Coordinates of C-alpha atoms in Angstrom, one line a residue:
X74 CA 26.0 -6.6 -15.2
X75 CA 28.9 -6.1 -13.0
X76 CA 32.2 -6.0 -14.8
X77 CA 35.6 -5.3 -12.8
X78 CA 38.8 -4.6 -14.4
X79 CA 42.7 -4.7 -12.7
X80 CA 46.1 -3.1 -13.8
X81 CA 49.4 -1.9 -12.5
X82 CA 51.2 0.9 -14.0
X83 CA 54.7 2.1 -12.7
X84 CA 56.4 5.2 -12.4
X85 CA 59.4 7.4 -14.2
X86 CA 61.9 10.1 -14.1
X87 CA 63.4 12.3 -16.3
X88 CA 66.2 12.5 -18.8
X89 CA 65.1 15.3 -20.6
X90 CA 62.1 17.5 -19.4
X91 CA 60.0 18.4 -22.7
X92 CA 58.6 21.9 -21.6
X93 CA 61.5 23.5 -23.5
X94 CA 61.1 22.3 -26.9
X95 CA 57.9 19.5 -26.6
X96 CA 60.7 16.8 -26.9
X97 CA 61.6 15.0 -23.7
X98 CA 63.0 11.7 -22.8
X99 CA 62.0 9.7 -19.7
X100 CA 62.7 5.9 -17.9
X101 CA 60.5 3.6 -16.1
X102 CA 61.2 3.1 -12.6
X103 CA 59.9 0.0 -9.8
X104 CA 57.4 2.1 -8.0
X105 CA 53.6 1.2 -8.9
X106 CA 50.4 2.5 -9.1
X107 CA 47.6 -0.1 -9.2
X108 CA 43.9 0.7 -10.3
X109 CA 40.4 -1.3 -10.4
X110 CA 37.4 -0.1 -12.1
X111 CA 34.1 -1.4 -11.4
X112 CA 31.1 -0.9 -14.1
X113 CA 27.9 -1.7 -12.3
X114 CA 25.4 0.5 -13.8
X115 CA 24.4 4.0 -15.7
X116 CA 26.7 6.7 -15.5
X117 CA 28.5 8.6 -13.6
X118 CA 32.1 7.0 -12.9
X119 CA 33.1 8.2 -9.5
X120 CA 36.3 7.7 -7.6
X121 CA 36.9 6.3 -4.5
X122 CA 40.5 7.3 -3.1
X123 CA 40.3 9.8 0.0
X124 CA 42.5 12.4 0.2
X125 CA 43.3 13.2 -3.4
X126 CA 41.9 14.8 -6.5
X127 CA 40.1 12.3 -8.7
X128 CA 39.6 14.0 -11.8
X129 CA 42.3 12.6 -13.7
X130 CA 41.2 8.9 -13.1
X131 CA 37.3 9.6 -13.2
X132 CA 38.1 10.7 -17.0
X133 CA 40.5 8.1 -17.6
X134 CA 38.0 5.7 -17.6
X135 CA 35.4 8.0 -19.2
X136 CA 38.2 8.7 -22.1
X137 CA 37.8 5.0 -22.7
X138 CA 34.6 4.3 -22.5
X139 CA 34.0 6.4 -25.0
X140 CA 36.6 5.1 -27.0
X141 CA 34.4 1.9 -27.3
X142 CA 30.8 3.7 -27.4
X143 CA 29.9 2.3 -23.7
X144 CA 27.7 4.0 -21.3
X145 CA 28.4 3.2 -18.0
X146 CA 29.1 3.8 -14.6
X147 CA 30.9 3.0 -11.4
X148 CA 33.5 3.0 -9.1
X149 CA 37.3 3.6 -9.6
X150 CA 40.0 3.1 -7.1
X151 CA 43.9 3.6 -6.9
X152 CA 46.7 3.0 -4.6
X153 CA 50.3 3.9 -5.2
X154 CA 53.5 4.1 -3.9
X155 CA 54.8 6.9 -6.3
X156 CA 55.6 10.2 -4.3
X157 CA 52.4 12.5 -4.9
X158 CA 53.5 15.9 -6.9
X159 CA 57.4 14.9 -6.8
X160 CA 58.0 14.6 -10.4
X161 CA 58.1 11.0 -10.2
X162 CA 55.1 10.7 -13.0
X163 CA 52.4 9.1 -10.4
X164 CA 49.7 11.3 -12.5
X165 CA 51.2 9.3 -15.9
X166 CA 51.1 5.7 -13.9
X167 CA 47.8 6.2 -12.5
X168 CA 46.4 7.6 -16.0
X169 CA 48.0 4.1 -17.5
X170 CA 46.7 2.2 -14.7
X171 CA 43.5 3.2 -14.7
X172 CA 43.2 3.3 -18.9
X173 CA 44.2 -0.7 -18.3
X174 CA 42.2 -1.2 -15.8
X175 CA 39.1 0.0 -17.5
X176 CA 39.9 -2.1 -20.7
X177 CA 40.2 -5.1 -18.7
X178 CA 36.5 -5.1 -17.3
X179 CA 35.8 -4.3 -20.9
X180 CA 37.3 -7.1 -22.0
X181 CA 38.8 -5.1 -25.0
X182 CA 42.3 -4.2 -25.8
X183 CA 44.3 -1.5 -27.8
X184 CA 47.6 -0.9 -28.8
X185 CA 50.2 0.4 -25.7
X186 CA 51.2 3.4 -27.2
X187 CA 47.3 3.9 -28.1
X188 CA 46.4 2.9 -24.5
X189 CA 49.2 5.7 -23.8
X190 CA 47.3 8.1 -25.7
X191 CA 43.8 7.7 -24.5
X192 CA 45.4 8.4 -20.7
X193 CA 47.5 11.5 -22.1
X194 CA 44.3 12.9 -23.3
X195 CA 42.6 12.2 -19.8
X196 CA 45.0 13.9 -18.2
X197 CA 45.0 16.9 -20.7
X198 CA 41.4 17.0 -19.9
X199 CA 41.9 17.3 -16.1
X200 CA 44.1 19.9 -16.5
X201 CA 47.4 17.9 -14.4
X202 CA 50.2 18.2 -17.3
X203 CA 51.4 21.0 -19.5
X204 CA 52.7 19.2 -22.6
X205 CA 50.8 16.1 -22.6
X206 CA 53.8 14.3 -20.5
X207 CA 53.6 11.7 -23.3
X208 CA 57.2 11.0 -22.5
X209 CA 56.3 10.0 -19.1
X210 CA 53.1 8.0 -20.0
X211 CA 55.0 6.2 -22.5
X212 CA 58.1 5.4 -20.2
X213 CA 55.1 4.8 -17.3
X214 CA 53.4 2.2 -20.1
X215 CA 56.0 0.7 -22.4
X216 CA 59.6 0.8 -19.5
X217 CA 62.6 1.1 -20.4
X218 CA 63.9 4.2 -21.4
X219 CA 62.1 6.6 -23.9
X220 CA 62.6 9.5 -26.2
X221 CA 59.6 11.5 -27.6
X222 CA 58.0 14.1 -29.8
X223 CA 55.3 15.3 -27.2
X224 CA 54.0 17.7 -29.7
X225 CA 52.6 15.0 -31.8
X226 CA 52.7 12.0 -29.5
X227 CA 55.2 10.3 -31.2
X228 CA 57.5 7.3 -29.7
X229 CA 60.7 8.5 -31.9
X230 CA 63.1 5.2 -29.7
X231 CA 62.2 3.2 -26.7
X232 CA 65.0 0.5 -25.5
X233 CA 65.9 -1.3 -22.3
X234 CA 68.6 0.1 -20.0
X235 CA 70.1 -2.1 -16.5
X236 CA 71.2 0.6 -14.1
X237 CA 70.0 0.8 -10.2
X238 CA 68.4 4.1 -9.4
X239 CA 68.3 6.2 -6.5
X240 CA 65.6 9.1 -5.5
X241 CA 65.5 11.7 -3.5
X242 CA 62.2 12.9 -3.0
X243 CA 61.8 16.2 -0.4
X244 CA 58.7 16.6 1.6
X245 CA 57.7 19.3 -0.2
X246 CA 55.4 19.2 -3.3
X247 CA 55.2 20.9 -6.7
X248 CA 52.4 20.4 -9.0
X249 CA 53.2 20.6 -13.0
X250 CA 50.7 23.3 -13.4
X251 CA 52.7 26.1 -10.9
X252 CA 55.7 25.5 -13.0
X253 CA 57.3 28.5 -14.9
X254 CA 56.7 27.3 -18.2
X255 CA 58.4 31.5 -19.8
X256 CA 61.4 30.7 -18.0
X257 CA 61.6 27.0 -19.3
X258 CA 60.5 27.6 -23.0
X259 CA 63.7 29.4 -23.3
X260 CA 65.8 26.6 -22.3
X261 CA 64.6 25.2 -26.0
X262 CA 68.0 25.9 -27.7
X263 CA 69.5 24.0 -25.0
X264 CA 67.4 21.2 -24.7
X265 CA 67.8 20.5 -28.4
X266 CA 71.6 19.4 -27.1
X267 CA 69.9 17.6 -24.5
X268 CA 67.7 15.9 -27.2
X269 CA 70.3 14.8 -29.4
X270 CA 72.3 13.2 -26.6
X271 CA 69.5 11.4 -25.4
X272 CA 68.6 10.6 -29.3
X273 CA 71.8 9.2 -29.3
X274 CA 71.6 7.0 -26.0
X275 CA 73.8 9.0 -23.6
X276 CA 71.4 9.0 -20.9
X277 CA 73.4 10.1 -18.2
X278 CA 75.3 12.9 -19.7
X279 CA 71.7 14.2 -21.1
X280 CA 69.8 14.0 -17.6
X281 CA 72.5 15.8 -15.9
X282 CA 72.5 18.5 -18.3
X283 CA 68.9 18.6 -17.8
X284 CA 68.7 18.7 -14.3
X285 CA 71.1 21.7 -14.5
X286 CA 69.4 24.0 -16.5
X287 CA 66.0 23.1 -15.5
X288 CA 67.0 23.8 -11.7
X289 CA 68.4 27.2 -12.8
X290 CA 65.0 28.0 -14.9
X291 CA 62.9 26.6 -12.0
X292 CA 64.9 28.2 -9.1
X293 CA 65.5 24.9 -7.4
X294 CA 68.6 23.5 -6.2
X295 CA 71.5 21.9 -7.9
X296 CA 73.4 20.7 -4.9
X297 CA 71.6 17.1 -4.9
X298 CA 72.7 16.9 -8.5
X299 CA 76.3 17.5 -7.8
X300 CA 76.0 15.4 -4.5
X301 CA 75.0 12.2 -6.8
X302 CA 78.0 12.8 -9.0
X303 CA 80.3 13.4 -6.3
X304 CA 79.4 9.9 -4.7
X305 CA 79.8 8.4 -8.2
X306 CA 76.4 8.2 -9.9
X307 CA 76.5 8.0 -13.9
X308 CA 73.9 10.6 -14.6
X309 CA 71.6 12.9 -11.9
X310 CA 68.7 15.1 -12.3
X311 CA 65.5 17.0 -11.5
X312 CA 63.3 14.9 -12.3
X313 CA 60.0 16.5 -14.2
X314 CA 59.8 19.6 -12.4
X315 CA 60.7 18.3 -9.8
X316 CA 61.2 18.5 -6.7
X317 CA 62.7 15.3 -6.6
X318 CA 65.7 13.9 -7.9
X319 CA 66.6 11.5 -10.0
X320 CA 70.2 9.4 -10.4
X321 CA 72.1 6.4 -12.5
X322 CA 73.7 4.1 -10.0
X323 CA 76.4 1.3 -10.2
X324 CA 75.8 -1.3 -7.6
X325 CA 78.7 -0.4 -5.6
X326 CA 78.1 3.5 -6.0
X327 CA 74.7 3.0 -4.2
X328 CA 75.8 3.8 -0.7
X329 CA 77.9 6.1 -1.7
X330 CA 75.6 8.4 -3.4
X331 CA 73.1 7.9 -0.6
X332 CA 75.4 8.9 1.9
X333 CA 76.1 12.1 -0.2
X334 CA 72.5 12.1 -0.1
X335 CA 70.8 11.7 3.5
X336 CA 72.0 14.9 4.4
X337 CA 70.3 17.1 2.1
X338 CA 67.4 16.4 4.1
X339 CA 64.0 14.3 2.2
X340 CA 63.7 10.6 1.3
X341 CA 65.8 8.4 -0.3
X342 CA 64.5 5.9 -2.2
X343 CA 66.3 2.6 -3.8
X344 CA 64.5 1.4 -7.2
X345 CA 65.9 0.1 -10.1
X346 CA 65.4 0.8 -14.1
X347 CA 61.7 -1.0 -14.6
X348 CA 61.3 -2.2 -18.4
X349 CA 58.9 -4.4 -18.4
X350 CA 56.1 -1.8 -18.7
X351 CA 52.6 -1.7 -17.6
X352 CA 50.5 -4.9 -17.1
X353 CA 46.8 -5.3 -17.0
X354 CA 44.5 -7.5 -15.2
X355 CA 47.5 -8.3 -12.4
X356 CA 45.1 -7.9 -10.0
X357 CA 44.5 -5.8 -7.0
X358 CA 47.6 -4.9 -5.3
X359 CA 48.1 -3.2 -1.8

């Protein structure tokens, strides 16, 4: 019997990064990843998405069938328009997508932050994150803006937050797993700070301080950070690892801080805060 199953997931950045001290704090942005599964027979689950790695989403589905005891296999695809490798969570969104997808041709259901879970756990298993990312995956599934124990894969506050968002997303790419995780553990006394401000709901002052001492740990650039403030953004920062960058906008900063921006050489991209989270079975979309 042929079951197929739909879901979008969208992407994040970063307000607080938790490789330091397994706490971080991330917010959903408007860039999706969208997944089907198809079950149409015994195992194994393969994917089908040229060009790219599929371990991640190949377990995702496995991580759920298993939840629910089912034996199966088939086809799973993706298609997003999250920057690959930028820091911009596309391995959270298409965990999540592809955890929702699966469910819906299962016709089951399970908590978000369960959902959130079973994906986090998929992507431990592939090997694509270094803490879990559960602040990511939970930004990715739930929107809004997040803070989280990574550690124990507790949502410790989630609410919504208006603000316009720019990227700026370089052409190079830097995967989780070559980051200096020595360097960045000793950032924890730090990012404690960076925790409480975010605990507290000062986004912008705790991203900024994040992307500063993460690009001194990671030997990446602060200019594009001071750049954003300069042309009048709230808050700026590496996002994840980066390399790209993440910023806080006004409505009539937005040019401003893209102007400040273009230079620096990469993409800029114009998204907005997404809290509306995750959906499943919204069907296909290209």
């Amino acid at each position: 019997m042929r079951r197929r199953g739909t879901a979008t997931a969208f992407g994040a950045a970063t307000v607080l990064n938790a490789v330091a001290n397994w706490k971080g704090s991330a917010f959903g942005v408007d860039l999706k990843t969208s997944a089907e599964v198809i079950l149409d027979g015994p195992p194994p689950v393969k994917g089908d998405v040229p060009d790219i790695d599929d371990r991640l989403i190949v377990r995702s589905v496995e991580r759920v069938l298993e939840r629910f005891g089912v034996v199966a296999g088939g086809v799973v695809r993706t298609w997003s328009d999250i920057p690959l490798a930028r820091g911009l969570k596309s391995s959270s969104a298409a965990a999540n997508a592809v955890v929702l997808a699966t469910l819906d041709a299962l016709g089951e259901d399970l908590d978000p932050l369960e959902a959130t879970r079973t994906g986090v756990a998929a992507a431990m298993d592939a090997g694509v994150t270094i803490t879990g990312a559960f602040d990511d995956a939970a930004a990715s599934m739930l929107g809004g803006v997040v803070v989280t124990d990574n550690r124990r894969l507790e949502l410790l506050k989630r609410e919504e937050m208006e603000s316009e968002v720019l990227l700026l997303v370089p052409a190079e790419k830097i995967f989780s797993r070559e980051t200096d995780v020595g360097r960045s553990r000793l950032l924890a006394p730090v990012a404690d700070t960076i925790f409480d401000l975010a605990l507290a709901g000062d986004y912008p002052r705790a991203m900024t301080l994040n992307g500063l001492v993460y690009c001194s740990a990671l030997r990446l650039s602060s200019d594009p950070i001071f750049a954003a403030l300069g042309g009048g953004a709230k808050g700026a920062s590496l996002s994840g690892t980066g390399p790209a960058y993440a910023a806080l906008v006004e409505d009539e900063n937005i040019g401003d801080v893209e102007a400040a921006w273009l230079p620096l050489g990469g993409r800029v991209i114009r998204t907005k805060v997404n809290n509306r989270g995750s959906i499943k079975g919204s069907g296909w979309r290209r």
